[in-house]
Short mmCIF file of C-alpha atoms and ligand atoms in Angstrom, two decimals:
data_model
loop_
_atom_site.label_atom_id
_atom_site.label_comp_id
_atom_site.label_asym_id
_atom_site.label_seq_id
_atom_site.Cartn_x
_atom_site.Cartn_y
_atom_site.Cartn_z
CA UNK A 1 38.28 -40.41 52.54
CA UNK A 2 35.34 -39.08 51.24
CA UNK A 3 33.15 -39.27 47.95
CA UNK A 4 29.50 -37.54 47.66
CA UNK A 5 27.50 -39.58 45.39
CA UNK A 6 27.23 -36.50 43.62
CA UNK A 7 28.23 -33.40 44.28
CA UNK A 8 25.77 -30.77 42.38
CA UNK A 9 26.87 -27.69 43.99
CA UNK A 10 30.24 -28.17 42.15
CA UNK A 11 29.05 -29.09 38.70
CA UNK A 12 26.92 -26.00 38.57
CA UNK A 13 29.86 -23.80 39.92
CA UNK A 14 31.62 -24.74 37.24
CA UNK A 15 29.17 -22.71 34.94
CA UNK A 16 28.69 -19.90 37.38
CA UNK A 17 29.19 -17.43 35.68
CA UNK A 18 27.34 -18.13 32.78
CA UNK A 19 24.82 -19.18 35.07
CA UNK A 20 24.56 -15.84 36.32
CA UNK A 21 24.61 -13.88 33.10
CA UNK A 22 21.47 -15.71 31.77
CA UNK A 23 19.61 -15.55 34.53
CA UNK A 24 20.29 -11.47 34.80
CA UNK A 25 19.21 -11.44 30.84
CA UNK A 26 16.18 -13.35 31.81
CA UNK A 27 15.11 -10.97 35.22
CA UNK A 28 15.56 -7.95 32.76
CA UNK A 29 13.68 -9.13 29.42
CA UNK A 30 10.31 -9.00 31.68
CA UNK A 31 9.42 -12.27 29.94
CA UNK A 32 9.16 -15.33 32.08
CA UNK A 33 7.13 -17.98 30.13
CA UNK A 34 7.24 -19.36 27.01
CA UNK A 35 9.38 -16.55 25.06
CA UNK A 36 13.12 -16.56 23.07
CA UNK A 37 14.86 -18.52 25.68
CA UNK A 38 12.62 -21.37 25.64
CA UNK A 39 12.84 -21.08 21.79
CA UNK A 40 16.44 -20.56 21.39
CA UNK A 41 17.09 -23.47 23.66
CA UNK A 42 14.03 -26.09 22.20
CA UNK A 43 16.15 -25.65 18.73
CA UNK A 44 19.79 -26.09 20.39
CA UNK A 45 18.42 -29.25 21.99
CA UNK A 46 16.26 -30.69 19.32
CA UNK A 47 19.82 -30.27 16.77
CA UNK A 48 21.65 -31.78 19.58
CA UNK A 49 18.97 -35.21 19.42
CA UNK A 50 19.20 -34.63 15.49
CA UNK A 51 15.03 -34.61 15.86
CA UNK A 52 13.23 -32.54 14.15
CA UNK A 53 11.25 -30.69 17.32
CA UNK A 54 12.14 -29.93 21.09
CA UNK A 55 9.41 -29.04 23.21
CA UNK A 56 10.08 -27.97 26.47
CA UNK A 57 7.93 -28.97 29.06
CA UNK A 58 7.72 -29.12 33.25
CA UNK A 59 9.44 -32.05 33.97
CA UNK A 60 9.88 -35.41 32.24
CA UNK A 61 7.14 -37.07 33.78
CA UNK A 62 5.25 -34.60 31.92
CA UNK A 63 7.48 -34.96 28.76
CA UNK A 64 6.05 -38.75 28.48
CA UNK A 65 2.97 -38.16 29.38
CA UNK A 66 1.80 -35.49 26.31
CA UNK A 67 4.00 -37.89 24.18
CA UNK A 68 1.15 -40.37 24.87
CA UNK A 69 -1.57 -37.80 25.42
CA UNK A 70 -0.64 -36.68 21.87
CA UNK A 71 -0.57 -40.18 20.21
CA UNK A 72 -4.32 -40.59 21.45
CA UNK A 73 -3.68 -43.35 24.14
CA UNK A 74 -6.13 -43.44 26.74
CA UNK A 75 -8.48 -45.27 28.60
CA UNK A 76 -9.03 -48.82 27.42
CA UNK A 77 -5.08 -48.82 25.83
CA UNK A 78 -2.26 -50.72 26.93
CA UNK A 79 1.49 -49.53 26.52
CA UNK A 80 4.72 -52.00 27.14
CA UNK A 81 6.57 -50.39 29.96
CA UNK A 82 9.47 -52.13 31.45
CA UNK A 83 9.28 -53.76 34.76
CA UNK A 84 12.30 -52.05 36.24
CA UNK A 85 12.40 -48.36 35.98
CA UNK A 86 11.88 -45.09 37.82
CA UNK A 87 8.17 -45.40 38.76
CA UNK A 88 7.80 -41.76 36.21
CA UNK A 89 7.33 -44.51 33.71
CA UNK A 90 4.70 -46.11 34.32
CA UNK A 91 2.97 -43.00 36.24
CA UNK A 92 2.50 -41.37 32.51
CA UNK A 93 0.68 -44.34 31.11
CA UNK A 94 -1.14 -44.14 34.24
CA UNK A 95 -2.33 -40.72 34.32
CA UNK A 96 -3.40 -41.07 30.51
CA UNK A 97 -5.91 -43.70 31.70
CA UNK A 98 -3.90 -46.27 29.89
CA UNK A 99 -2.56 -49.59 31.68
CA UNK A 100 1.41 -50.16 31.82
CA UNK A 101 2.28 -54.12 30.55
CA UNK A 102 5.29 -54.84 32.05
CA UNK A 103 7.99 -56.72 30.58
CA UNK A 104 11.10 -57.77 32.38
CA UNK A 105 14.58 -57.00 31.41
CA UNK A 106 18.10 -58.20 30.01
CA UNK A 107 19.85 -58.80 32.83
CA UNK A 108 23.69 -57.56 31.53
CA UNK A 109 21.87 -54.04 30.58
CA UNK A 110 18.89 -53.32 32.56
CA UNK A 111 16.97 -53.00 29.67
CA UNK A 112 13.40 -53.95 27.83
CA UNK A 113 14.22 -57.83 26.48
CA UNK A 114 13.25 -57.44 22.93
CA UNK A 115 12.42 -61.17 22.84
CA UNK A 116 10.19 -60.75 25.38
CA UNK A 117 7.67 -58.03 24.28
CA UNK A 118 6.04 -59.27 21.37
CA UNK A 119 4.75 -61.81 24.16
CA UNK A 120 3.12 -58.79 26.02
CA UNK A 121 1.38 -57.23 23.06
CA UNK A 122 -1.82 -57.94 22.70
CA UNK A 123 -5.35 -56.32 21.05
CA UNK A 124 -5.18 -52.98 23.11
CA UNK A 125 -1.32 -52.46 22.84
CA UNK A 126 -0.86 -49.06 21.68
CA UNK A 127 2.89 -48.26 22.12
CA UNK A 128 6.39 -49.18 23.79
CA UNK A 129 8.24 -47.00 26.00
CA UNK A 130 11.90 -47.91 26.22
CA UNK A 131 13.74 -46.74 28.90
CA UNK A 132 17.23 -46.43 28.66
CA UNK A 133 18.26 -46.70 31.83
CA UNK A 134 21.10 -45.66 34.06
CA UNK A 135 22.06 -43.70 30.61
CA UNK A 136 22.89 -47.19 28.44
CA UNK A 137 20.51 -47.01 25.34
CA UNK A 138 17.79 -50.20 25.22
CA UNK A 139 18.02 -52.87 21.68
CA UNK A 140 16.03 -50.14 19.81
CA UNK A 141 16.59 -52.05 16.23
CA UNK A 142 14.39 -55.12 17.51
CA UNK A 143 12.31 -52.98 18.87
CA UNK A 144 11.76 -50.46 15.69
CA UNK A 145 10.98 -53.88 14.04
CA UNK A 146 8.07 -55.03 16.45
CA UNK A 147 6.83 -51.69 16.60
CA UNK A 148 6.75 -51.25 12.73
CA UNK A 149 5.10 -54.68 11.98
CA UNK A 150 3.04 -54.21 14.71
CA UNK A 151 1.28 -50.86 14.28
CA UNK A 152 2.62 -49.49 17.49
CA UNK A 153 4.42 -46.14 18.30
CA UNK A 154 7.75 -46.51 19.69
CA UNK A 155 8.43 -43.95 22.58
CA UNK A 156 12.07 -43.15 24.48
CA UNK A 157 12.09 -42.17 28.04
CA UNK A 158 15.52 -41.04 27.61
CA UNK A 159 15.43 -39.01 31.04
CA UNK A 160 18.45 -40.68 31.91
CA UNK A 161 20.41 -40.50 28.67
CA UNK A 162 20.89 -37.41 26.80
CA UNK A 163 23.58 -38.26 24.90
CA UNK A 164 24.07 -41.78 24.77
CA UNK A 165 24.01 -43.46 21.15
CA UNK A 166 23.07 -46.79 19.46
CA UNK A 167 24.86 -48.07 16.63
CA UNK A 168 26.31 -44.36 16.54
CA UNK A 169 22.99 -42.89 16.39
CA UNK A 170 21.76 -40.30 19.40
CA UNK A 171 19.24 -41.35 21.47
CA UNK A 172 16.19 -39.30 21.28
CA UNK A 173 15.52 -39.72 17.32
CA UNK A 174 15.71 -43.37 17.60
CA UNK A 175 11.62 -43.71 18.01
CA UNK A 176 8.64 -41.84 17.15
CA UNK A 177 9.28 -39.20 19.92
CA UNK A 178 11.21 -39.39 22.68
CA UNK A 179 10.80 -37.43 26.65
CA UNK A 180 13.76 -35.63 28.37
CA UNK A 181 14.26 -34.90 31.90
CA UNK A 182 15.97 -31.83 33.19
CA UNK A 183 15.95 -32.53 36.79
CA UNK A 184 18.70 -31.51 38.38
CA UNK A 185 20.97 -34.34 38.65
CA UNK A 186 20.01 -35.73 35.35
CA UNK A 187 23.16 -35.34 33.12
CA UNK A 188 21.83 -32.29 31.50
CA UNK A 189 20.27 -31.20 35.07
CA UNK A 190 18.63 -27.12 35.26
CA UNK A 191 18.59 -25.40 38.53
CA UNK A 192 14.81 -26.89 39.24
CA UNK A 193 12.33 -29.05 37.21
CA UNK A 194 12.26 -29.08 33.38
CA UNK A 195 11.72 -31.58 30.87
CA UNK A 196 11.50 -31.76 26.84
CA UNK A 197 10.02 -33.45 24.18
CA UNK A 198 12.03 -34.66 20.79
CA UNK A 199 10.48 -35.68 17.84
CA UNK A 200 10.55 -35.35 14.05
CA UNK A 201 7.02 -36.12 13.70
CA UNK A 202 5.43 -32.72 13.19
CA UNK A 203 1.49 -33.37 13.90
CA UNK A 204 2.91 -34.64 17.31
CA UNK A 205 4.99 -31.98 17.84
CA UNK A 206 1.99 -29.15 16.84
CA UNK A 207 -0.38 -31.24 19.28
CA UNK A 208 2.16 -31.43 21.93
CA UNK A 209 2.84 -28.03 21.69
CA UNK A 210 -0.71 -27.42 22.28
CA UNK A 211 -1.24 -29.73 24.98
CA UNK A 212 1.39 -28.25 27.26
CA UNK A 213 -0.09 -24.32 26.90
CA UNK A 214 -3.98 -25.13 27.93
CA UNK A 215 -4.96 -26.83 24.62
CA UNK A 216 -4.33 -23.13 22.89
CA UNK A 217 -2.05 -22.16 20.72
CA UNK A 218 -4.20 -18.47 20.23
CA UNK A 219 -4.09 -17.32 23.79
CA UNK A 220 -7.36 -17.62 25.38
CA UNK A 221 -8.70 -19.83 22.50
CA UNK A 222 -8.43 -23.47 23.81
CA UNK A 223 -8.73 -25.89 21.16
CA UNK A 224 -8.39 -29.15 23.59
CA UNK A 225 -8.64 -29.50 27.23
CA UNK A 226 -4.89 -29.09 27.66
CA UNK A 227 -2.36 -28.39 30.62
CA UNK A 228 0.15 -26.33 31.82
CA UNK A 229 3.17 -27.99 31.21
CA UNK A 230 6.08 -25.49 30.22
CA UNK A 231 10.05 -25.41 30.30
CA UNK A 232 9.80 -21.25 31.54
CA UNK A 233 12.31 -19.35 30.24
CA UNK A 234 15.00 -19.43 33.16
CA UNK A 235 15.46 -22.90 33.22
CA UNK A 236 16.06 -22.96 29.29
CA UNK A 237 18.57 -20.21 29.58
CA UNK A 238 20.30 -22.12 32.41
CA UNK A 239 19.85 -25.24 30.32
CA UNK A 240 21.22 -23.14 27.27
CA UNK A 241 24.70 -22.25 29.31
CA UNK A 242 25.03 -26.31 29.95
CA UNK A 243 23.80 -27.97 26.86
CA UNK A 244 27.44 -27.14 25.05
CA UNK A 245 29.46 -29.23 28.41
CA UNK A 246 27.16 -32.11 28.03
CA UNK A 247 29.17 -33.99 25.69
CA UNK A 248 32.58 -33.00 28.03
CA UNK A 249 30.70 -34.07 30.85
CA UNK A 250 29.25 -37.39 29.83
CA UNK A 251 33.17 -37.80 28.91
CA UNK A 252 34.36 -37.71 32.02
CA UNK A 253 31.39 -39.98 33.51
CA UNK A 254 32.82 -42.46 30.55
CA UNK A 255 36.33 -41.70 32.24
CA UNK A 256 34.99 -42.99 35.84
CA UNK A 257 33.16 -46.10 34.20
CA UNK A 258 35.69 -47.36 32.92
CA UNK A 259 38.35 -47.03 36.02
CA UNK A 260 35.18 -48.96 37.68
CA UNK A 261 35.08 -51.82 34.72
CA UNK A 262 38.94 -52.15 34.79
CA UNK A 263 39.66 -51.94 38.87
CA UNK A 264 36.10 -53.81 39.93
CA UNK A 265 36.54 -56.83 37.13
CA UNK A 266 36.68 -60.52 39.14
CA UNK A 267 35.55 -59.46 42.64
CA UNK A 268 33.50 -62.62 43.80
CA UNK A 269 30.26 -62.02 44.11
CA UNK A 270 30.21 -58.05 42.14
CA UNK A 271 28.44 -58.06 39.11
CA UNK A 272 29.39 -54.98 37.12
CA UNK A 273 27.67 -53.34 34.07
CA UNK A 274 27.09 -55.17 30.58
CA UNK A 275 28.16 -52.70 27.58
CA UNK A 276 26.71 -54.05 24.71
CA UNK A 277 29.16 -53.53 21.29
CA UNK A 278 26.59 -51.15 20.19
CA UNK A 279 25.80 -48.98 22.84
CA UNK A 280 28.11 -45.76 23.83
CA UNK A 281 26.51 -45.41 27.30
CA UNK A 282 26.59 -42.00 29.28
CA UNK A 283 26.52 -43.52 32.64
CA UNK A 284 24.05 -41.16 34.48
CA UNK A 285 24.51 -44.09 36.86
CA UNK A 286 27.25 -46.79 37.39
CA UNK A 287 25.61 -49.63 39.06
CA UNK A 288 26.73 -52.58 40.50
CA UNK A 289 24.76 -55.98 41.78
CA UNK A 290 25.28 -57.86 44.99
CA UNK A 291 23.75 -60.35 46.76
CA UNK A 292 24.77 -58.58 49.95
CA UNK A 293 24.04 -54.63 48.57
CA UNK A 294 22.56 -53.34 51.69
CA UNK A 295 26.11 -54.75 53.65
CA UNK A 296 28.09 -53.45 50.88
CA UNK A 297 26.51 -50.22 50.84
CA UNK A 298 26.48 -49.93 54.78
CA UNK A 299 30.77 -50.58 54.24
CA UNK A 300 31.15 -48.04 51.91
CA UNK A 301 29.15 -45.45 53.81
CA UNK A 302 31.75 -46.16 57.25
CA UNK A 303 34.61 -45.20 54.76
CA UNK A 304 33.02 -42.02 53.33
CA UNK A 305 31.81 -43.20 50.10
CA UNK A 306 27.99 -41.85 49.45
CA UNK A 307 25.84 -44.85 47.40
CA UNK A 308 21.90 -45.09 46.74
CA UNK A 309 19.81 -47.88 45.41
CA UNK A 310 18.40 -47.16 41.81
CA UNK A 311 15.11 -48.39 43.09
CA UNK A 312 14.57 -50.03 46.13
CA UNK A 313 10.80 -51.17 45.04
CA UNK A 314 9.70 -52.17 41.52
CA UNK A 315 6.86 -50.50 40.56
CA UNK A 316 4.30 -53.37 40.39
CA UNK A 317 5.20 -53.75 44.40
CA UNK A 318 4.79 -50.32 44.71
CA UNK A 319 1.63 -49.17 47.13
CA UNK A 320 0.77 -47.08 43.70
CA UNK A 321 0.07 -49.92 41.87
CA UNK A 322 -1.69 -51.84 44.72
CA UNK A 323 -5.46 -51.67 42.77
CA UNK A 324 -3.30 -54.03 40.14
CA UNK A 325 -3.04 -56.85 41.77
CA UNK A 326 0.20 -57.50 41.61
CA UNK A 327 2.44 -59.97 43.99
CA UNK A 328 5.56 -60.95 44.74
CA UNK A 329 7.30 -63.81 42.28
CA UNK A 330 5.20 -61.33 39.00
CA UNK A 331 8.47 -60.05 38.13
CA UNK A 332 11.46 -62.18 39.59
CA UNK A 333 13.96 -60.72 37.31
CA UNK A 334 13.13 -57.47 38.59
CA UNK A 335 12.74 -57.78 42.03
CA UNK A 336 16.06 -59.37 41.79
CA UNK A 337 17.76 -56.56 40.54
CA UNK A 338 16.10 -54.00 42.98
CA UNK A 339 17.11 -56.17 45.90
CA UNK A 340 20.90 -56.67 44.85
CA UNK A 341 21.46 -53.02 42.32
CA UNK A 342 23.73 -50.13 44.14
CA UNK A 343 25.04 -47.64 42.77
CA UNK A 344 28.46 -45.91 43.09
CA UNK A 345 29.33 -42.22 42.61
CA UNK A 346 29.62 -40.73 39.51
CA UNK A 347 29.46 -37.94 37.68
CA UNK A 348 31.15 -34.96 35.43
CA UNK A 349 33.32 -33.21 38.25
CA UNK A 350 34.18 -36.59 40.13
CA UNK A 351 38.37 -37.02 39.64
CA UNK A 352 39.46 -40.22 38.55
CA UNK A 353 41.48 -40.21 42.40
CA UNK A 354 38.05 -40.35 43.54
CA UNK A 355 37.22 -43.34 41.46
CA UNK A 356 40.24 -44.91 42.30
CA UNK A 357 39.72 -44.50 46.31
CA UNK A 358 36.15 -46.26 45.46
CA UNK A 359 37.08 -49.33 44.51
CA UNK A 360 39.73 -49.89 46.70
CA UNK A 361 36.95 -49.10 49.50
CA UNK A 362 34.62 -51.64 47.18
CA UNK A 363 37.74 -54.20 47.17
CA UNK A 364 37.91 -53.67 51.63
CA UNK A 365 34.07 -53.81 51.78
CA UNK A 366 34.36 -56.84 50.28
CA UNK A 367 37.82 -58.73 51.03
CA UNK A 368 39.08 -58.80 47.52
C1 PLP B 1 13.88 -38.76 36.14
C2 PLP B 1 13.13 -39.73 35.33
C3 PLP B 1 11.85 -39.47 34.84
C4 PLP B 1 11.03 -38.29 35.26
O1 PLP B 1 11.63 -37.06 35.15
P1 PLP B 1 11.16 -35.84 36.09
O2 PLP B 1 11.76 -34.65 35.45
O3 PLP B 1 11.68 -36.11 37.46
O4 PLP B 1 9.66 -35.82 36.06
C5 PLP B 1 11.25 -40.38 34.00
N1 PLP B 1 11.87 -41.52 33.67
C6 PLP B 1 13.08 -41.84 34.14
C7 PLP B 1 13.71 -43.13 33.73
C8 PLP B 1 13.74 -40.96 35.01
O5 PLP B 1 14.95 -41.31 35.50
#
């Protein structure tokens, strides 16, 4: 037996020959940055999020970061950042100058604990960035309701999630603006880096727009110290060939998930994913807690089945974030979920025989 944790290879061979086409329309049209394809595809994407903008940017570290570049935030401001996440997160508040307040999670979904963050806001609280992570959206309706009688902007790092919805609603038009990652085993993944931007806020979208082409938006006329942060236009013609599968795809991840909820249910010990009513998840990770992960994970490797931990190290243990202060016990809820999370394959070319010879090696690994 054997199951990658995800084979990319085959889910880009599946579009190989559309794959090919654009990127021969994209070596001939002499135009490499910033040009139709980025267009074409910004639009197709933004339509897809039901926002009003898609920028495309580098990557979606990138994507948060002019999100909160563009709001203002800087030195001196504080954004509420959940205390589990990929460490991306918190890096963009970082490199603004900004401080990330943590705030622990639900434990069922992973997610920011809406009853907990009004606790964290205090005078210099500029904004909350939601995660929704492992592709299950966060509580966004509490948390549109502490942002709006707060006076803060509420920001999706939906890197994880394109697709997923809340109350029926897509995720990336469910805040102010929300950031997109294209890396390549993100569910929408391009051959490289790549990131975007959604947002129906137009001044936002204008500065953002600026920010990510040198501060210009007349070439060689730089209106703000900006960056170079752009989707070029052979990742967004890639990304243009996958964008219509992503809905398929995120199907068949829904397909696996569920063989896992079903065949996994009452194993001593496994604690499997929390799907709130609400939520229609997109599972760019299925992940499972136990006390003894690393064992577990060391069982399934022996019979062929490829897991990683989705993170090893919270971010406020992280050397990074040493100059904090931080120590063990900050975060408990946290740091228990980093030690006990794995997670098992999945993904849109994975056959449901493959899910099927998972958990009966997750049912050996564990004597159930
Ligand atoms: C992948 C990811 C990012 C960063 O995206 P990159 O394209 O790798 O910069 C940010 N946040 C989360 C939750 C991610 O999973």
């Amino acid at each position: 037996m054997s199951v990658p944790f995800l084979d990319l290879k085959a889910i880009n061979q599946v579009h190989a020959a559309g794959l090919e086409a654009a990127f021969k329309r994209v070596l001939n049209s002499g135009w490499y940055v910033l040009g139709a394809e980025t267009a074409a595809f910004e639009a197709s994407f933004a339509e897809y999020c039901g926002s009003a903008h898609g920028i495309g940017v580098a990557n979606g570290l990138d994507a948060i970061f002019l999100i909160l570049k563009g709001y203002g935030i800087g030195p001196g401001d504080e954004v509420i950042v959940p205390s589990n996440t990929f460490i991306a997160t918190w890096l963009a508040v970082s490199h603004c100058g900004a401080r990330p307040v943590p705030v622990e999670p639900l434990e069922g979904t992973y997610n920011l604990d809406p009853a907990r963050v009004e606790a964290a806001i205090g005078a210099n609280t500029k904004a909350i960035l939601a995660v929704h992570l492992y592709g299950q959206p966060a509580d966004m309706a509490p948390l549109q309701d502490i942002a709006r009688r707060r006076g803060l902007k509420l920001i999706e790092d939906a890197a994880q999630a394109h697709g997923a919805r809340y109350h029926g609603g897509v995720v990336g038009q469910l805040g102010d603006a929300a950031a997109f990652s294209f890396y390549p085993g993100k569910n929408l993944g391009a051959l490289g880096d790549g990131g975007a931007v959604t947002t129906s806020d137009d001044a936002l979208a204008e500065r953002i727009r600026t920010y990510r082409n040198y501060g210009s938006k007349i070439k060689y006329y730089n209106q703000v110290p900006g960056y170079n942060s752009r989707l070029d236009e052979l990742q967004a013609a890639l990304l243009a060939v996958k964008l219509p599968a992503l809905d398929g795809d995120n199907q068949r991840r829904r397909a696996i998930a569920a063989i896992y909820q079903q065949e996994l249910a009452g194993i001593a010990g496994l604690v499997l994913p929390e799907i709130p009513s609400w939520a229609e998840p997109v599972w760019h990770l299925y992940v499972v807690r136990h006390p003894q992960r690393d064992v577990l994970a060391k069982a399934l490797a022996e019979q062929g089945v490829g897991t990683i931990v989705h993170y090893p190290v919270p971010p406020h243990l992280q050397p990074a974030y040493a100059d904090q202060g931080y120590k063990e016990g900050d975060f408990p809820l946290a740091e228990a979920i980093h030690r006990e999370v794995l997670s098992l394959p999945i993904g849109p070319t994975m056959s449901e025989a493959q899910a099927l010879e998972v958990c009966a090696a997750v049912r050996k690994a564990l004597n159930a």
